Coordinates of C-alpha atoms in Angstrom, one line a residue:
Chain A
M1 CA 0.0 0.0 0.0
A2 CA 1.2 3.5 -0.8
C3 CA 0.6 6.8 1.0
S4 CA -2.0 7.8 -1.6
T5 CA -5.4 9.3 -1.8
N6 CA -7.7 6.3 -2.3
A7 CA -10.4 6.5 0.4
L8 CA -10.1 4.1 3.3
W9 CA -12.0 5.5 6.3
A10 CA -12.8 8.7 8.2
G11 CA -13.2 9.2 11.9
E12 CA -11.6 10.5 15.0
T13 CA -7.9 10.0 15.8
T14 CA -6.2 10.3 19.2
W15 CA -2.6 9.8 20.1
F16 CA -0.5 7.5 22.2
C17 CA 3.1 6.9 23.1
C18 CA 5.2 3.8 22.3
G19 CA 8.7 2.6 22.2
A20 CA 11.4 4.0 24.5
A21 CA 10.0 7.0 26.3
W22 CA 10.0 9.1 29.4
G23 CA 7.5 9.1 32.2
P24 CA 4.7 6.6 32.3
C25 CA 5.1 6.1 28.6
G26 CA 8.4 4.3 29.3
S27 CA 6.6 1.1 29.9
A28 CA 4.6 1.2 26.7
G29 CA 6.8 -1.1 24.7
G30 CA 7.0 -1.4 20.9
G31 CA 3.4 -2.1 20.2
A32 CA 1.8 -5.1 18.5
C33 CA 4.4 -4.9 15.7
G34 CA 7.3 -4.5 18.0
N35 CA 8.8 -1.4 16.3
C36 CA 6.4 1.4 17.3
R37 CA 8.3 4.7 18.2
S38 CA 6.7 7.9 19.5
A39 CA 9.1 10.1 17.5
S40 CA 8.3 8.3 14.2
N41 CA 5.2 8.8 12.1
H42 CA 3.5 5.6 13.2
G43 CA -0.1 4.6 13.9
A44 CA -2.3 2.0 15.4
W45 CA -5.1 0.5 13.4
P46 CA -8.1 -1.3 14.9
N47 CA -8.1 -4.1 12.4
A48 CA -4.4 -4.9 12.3
S49 CA -5.2 -8.6 12.8
Q50 CA -8.1 -10.7 14.0
A51 CA -6.7 -10.7 17.5
C52 CA -6.5 -6.9 17.3
W53 CA -10.1 -6.6 16.1
D54 CA -11.3 -8.8 19.0
I55 CA -9.9 -6.2 21.3
T56 CA -10.8 -2.9 19.6
R57 CA -14.3 -3.9 18.3
P58 CA -15.2 -0.8 16.3
D59 CA -18.2 -2.7 15.0
L60 CA -19.8 -2.2 18.4
C61 CA -19.8 1.5 17.7
G62 CA -21.2 1.0 14.2
E63 CA -17.9 1.0 12.4
G64 CA -18.1 -2.6 11.1
G65 CA -16.5 -2.4 7.7
I66 CA -13.0 -1.3 8.6
A67 CA -10.5 -3.1 6.4
R68 CA -7.7 -5.4 7.6
R69 CA -4.4 -3.5 7.4
G70 CA -1.5 -5.2 9.2
C71 CA 2.0 -4.1 10.4
G72 CA 3.8 -2.1 7.8
S73 CA 0.7 -0.8 6.0
V74 CA 1.0 2.9 4.9
M75 CA -1.7 5.4 5.2
R76 CA -2.2 9.1 4.6
V77 CA -4.0 10.9 7.5
R78 CA -5.5 14.3 6.7
H79 CA -7.0 16.8 9.1
Q80 CA -10.5 17.2 7.7
C81 CA -10.5 21.0 7.9
T82 CA -7.0 22.3 7.6
G83 CA -5.8 19.8 5.0
A84 CA -2.6 19.2 7.0
A85 CA -1.6 15.6 6.3
V86 CA 1.0 13.0 7.3
C87 CA 2.0 9.6 6.0
I88 CA 2.2 7.0 8.6
T89 CA 3.1 3.3 9.0
I90 CA 1.0 1.0 11.0
T91 CA 3.0 -0.4 13.9
D92 CA 0.4 -1.2 16.5
C93 CA -3.2 -2.3 17.3
G94 CA -5.6 0.3 18.5
P95 CA -7.5 2.3 19.6
R96 CA -10.0 0.5 21.7
T97 CA -12.9 2.0 19.8
K98 CA -15.5 0.1 21.8
S99 CA -14.7 2.0 25.0
W100 CA -15.6 5.4 23.5
C101 CA -18.6 4.8 21.2
G102 CA -20.1 8.1 20.0
E103 CA -17.1 10.3 20.9
Q104 CA -16.8 13.1 18.4
A105 CA -14.1 15.4 17.1
C106 CA -15.3 18.4 15.1
C107 CA -14.1 21.4 13.1
N108 CA -15.9 24.0 11.0
G109 CA -19.2 22.4 12.1
T110 CA -18.4 19.0 10.8
C111 CA -17.8 16.1 13.2
R112 CA -16.2 12.7 12.9
V113 CA -17.5 10.1 15.3
N114 CA -15.7 7.2 16.8
R115 CA -12.0 6.5 17.4
V116 CA -10.7 4.7 14.4
L117 CA -7.0 5.5 14.6
D118 CA -4.3 6.2 17.1
L119 CA -1.2 8.2 16.1
T120 CA 2.2 8.6 17.7
P121 CA 3.0 12.1 19.0
A122 CA 5.2 12.7 16.0
A123 CA 2.4 11.9 13.6
F124 CA -0.4 13.6 15.5
S125 CA 1.6 16.8 16.0
A126 CA 2.2 17.0 12.3
I127 CA -1.5 17.7 11.7
G128 CA -2.6 19.2 15.0
S129 CA -1.8 20.0 18.6
L130 CA -1.1 17.3 21.1
S131 CA -3.0 19.2 23.8
S132 CA -6.2 18.9 21.8
G133 CA -6.1 15.1 22.3
K134 CA -8.2 14.2 19.4
L135 CA -8.8 15.3 15.8
P136 CA -11.3 14.6 12.9
V137 CA -9.4 13.0 10.1
V138 CA -9.8 11.4 6.6
I139 CA -7.7 8.4 6.0
T140 CA -6.5 7.3 2.6
E141 CA -4.0 4.8 1.2
Chain B
M1 CA -6.7 30.6 17.9
T2 CA -5.4 31.5 14.5
P3 CA -7.8 30.7 11.7
I4 CA -5.7 28.8 9.3
S5 CA -7.8 27.3 6.6
S6 CA -7.2 30.3 4.3
A7 CA -3.5 30.4 4.7
T8 CA -1.6 31.1 1.5
A9 CA 1.8 30.0 0.3
G10 CA 3.0 33.5 1.1
D11 CA 1.8 33.1 4.7
R12 CA 3.6 29.8 4.9
F13 CA 6.9 31.2 3.7
G14 CA 6.4 34.1 6.0
R15 CA 5.9 31.9 9.0
R16 CA 8.8 29.7 8.2
G17 CA 11.0 32.7 7.7
F18 CA 9.8 34.2 10.9
L19 CA 10.6 31.2 12.9
T20 CA 14.1 30.7 11.4
S21 CA 15.1 34.3 11.6
A22 CA 13.8 34.4 15.2
A23 CA 16.0 31.4 16.1
L24 CA 19.0 32.7 14.3
G25 CA 18.7 36.1 15.8
G26 CA 18.4 34.8 19.4
A27 CA 14.9 36.1 19.8
T28 CA 13.5 37.2 23.1
I29 CA 11.6 34.4 24.8
V30 CA 8.1 35.4 25.4
G31 CA 6.4 32.0 25.5
A32 CA 3.0 31.1 24.0
S33 CA 2.0 33.3 21.2
A34 CA -1.1 33.8 19.1
L35 CA 0.9 32.6 16.1
G36 CA 1.3 29.2 17.7
A37 CA -2.3 28.8 18.5
L38 CA -2.0 25.9 21.0
D39 CA -4.4 26.7 23.8
A40 CA -5.3 23.2 25.1
D41 CA -8.8 23.8 26.3
A42 CA -9.7 26.0 23.4
A43 CA -8.4 23.4 21.0
F44 CA -10.6 20.8 22.6
A45 CA -13.7 22.7 23.3
A46 CA -13.9 24.8 20.2
P47 CA -14.2 22.9 16.9
A48 CA -11.3 24.6 15.3
P49 CA -8.0 23.3 13.8
S50 CA -5.0 23.9 16.0
L51 CA -2.0 23.5 13.8
D52 CA -0.4 26.5 12.2
P53 CA -0.2 25.3 8.6
A54 CA 2.5 27.8 7.9
V55 CA 5.0 25.2 9.0
T56 CA 4.5 22.6 6.2
E57 CA 7.6 20.6 6.7
T58 CA 8.2 19.9 10.3
S59 CA 10.7 18.1 12.4
F60 CA 9.7 16.3 15.6
V61 CA 11.9 15.3 18.6
E62 CA 11.3 13.9 22.0
G63 CA 13.4 13.5 25.1
R64 CA 14.4 14.6 28.6
I65 CA 15.7 18.1 29.1
G66 CA 19.3 18.1 30.3
A67 CA 20.2 21.7 30.0
I68 CA 18.5 25.1 29.5
R69 CA 20.7 28.0 28.3
G70 CA 18.7 31.0 27.3
G71 CA 16.2 29.8 24.9
L72 CA 18.1 26.7 23.9
L73 CA 16.9 23.4 25.3
T74 CA 19.2 20.3 25.1
A75 CA 17.2 17.1 25.3
A76 CA 18.4 13.5 25.5
S77 CA 16.1 11.3 23.4
S78 CA 14.9 8.0 24.6
E79 CA 16.8 6.4 21.7
G80 CA 20.1 7.9 22.9
E81 CA 20.4 10.9 20.6
T82 CA 20.9 14.5 21.7
H83 CA 18.6 17.2 20.3
R84 CA 18.8 21.0 20.5
V85 CA 15.5 22.9 20.5
Q86 CA 15.6 26.7 20.1
L87 CA 12.6 28.5 21.6
T88 CA 11.7 31.8 19.9
N89 CA 9.1 34.5 20.5
A90 CA 6.8 32.4 18.1
T91 CA 7.1 29.2 20.1
S92 CA 3.9 27.9 21.8
I93 CA 4.7 26.2 25.1
W94 CA 2.3 23.8 26.9
K95 CA 2.9 22.4 30.4
A96 CA -0.5 21.4 31.8
R97 CA -1.7 24.7 30.3
P98 CA -0.3 27.3 27.9
T99 CA 2.7 28.8 29.6
T100 CA 6.0 30.5 29.2
A101 CA 9.6 29.4 28.9
D102 CA 10.3 29.9 32.5
A103 CA 8.0 27.0 33.4
I104 CA 10.4 24.6 31.7
E105 CA 12.8 22.7 34.0
V106 CA 15.7 20.4 33.7
G107 CA 14.4 16.9 34.0
D108 CA 11.2 17.6 32.2
G109 CA 10.1 15.4 29.3
L110 CA 9.5 17.2 26.0
Y111 CA 7.9 16.8 22.6
A112 CA 8.9 19.5 20.2
R113 CA 7.8 20.3 16.6
G114 CA 9.6 22.9 14.5
V115 CA 11.7 23.9 11.6
P116 CA 15.1 22.2 11.1
M117 CA 18.0 24.6 11.1
P118 CA 21.2 24.4 9.2
D119 CA 23.2 23.7 12.4
G120 CA 21.0 20.7 13.3
S121 CA 18.9 22.4 15.9
I122 CA 15.2 22.9 15.6
A123 CA 13.4 26.3 15.7
A124 CA 10.4 25.3 17.7
D125 CA 6.9 26.1 16.6
A126 CA 5.4 24.2 19.5
V127 CA 6.8 22.5 22.6
W128 CA 4.7 20.2 24.9
V129 CA 6.4 19.7 28.2
N130 CA 5.6 16.4 30.2
I131 CA 2.4 15.9 28.2
V132 CA 0.9 12.4 28.4
N133 CA -2.3 10.9 26.9
L134 CA -2.9 7.6 28.6
H135 CA -5.4 4.8 28.3
T136 CA -6.0 3.9 31.9
T137 CA -8.6 2.3 34.2
I138 CA -9.9 4.1 37.2
R139 CA -9.0 2.2 40.4
G140 CA -9.7 4.7 43.1
I141 CA -11.2 8.2 43.4
H142 CA -10.3 10.6 46.2
R143 CA -11.1 14.3 46.7
D144 CA -7.9 15.5 45.1
R145 CA -6.6 12.5 43.2
F146 CA -7.3 9.5 41.1
Y147 CA -5.7 6.1 41.4
L148 CA -5.2 4.7 37.9
S149 CA -3.8 1.7 36.3
H150 CA -1.9 2.0 33.0
G151 CA -0.9 -1.4 31.6
N152 CA 0.6 -3.2 34.6
H153 CA 1.6 0.0 36.4
E154 CA -0.2 2.1 39.0
L155 CA -0.4 5.9 38.6
V156 CA -1.6 8.7 40.8
G157 CA -3.5 11.4 38.9
R158 CA -3.8 14.7 40.7
T159 CA -6.6 17.1 40.1
I160 CA -5.7 20.7 39.3
P161 CA -7.9 23.8 38.8
E162 CA -8.1 23.0 35.1
T163 CA -9.2 19.3 35.5
A164 CA -12.3 18.6 33.4
A165 CA -14.2 15.5 32.4
S166 CA -15.9 14.4 29.2
Y167 CA -18.6 11.8 29.6
A168 CA -19.7 9.6 26.6
G169 CA -18.5 12.1 24.1
G170 CA -20.1 15.1 25.8
A171 CA -18.7 18.6 26.4
L172 CA -16.1 19.2 29.0
T173 CA -17.3 19.8 32.5
S174 CA -15.6 20.5 35.9
D175 CA -18.1 18.0 37.5
L176 CA -16.1 14.9 38.2
S177 CA -18.8 13.2 40.3
R178 CA -19.9 10.9 37.5
L179 CA -16.5 9.1 37.2
R180 CA -16.7 5.5 38.4
I181 CA -14.2 3.0 39.7
G182 CA -13.5 0.4 37.0
Q183 CA -14.2 2.7 34.1
A184 CA -11.8 2.9 31.1
A185 CA -10.5 6.5 31.2
Q186 CA -8.3 8.5 28.7
V187 CA -6.2 10.8 30.8
L188 CA -4.5 13.8 29.2
G189 CA -2.2 15.6 31.5
A190 CA 1.3 16.6 32.6
W191 CA 3.7 14.1 34.2
R192 CA 5.5 15.3 37.3
P193 CA 9.1 13.9 37.2
A194 CA 9.5 14.6 40.9
D195 CA 7.1 11.9 42.1
D196 CA 5.9 10.2 38.9
S197 CA 2.3 11.4 39.3
I198 CA 0.1 13.1 36.7
D199 CA -1.5 16.5 36.8
V200 CA -4.8 15.6 35.1
V201 CA -6.1 18.2 32.6
R202 CA -8.8 16.1 31.0
V203 CA -10.3 12.7 31.8
T204 CA -12.5 11.1 29.2
V205 CA -14.8 8.2 29.8
G206 CA -17.2 6.3 27.7
H207 CA -20.7 4.9 28.3

């Protein structure tokens, strides 16, 4: 898969830390793929494997058709309003969509509902502020 | 917050030039600025974008701050590298809240985004000090703190004046009374290196 503009999904993204890190993130480990790094443009996809899907369960929030994309898959993540974009590599499983059904991230009056992607601090900060915690995004590949 | 959707190429070059010239010129450090547009609560509560798109090609570094000299931060990354981050009068700084450079201390953790400089340093557009965003489970609730589990580790989350909660996707509220033991909770806050606790800015729970 390339970092391209073919539609894949749209929704809310949050951020998480992984790999060697300071503070409570120091125990996060390298993620499901073993190579996740906070300072790299990486992401966690809720259908990285069947075992991953069984944990994240986005279908319980009405997001049942999310495609399987495993470790090493490449995606383009674009902020739905600013157009800021970043290319990421999937290195982990997440987020646990089922824990936050109905959560929204909005801009310019348009909202995206449900967590469908987690980004590392490097990737998230390329399209928004870490202090916002969540962003509405369009994901392509 | 700076409206950014209408930014032009000229704006972008102007912003980039401003950052780099400020860094090269040893700009006065004044902390968070309107240009950076990184007010945490405003970014969350108001449905507006938060990134200044003027910085189109960014560098990102993380690490622990080992030295502060003027506006230059030296940070040791978790991968063993050394980074130099130059603060300018265009740098937005967050440490539990939008703040100024004098709030940054040796030993703090840092994420920094900015423009790469010819000497290998970064002219910072934004610096987030000690910021964490953790998937936790609430294990205990006291008047001024939470007991949280994060993976296999226990954490203490301290409430601060800014602490707010979001319930089931709803708006932020200072009412923390609906939090329950056993709930999955996303905690955005600032790590305290001195005692390894977290100053909780926002706790988000689902249904």
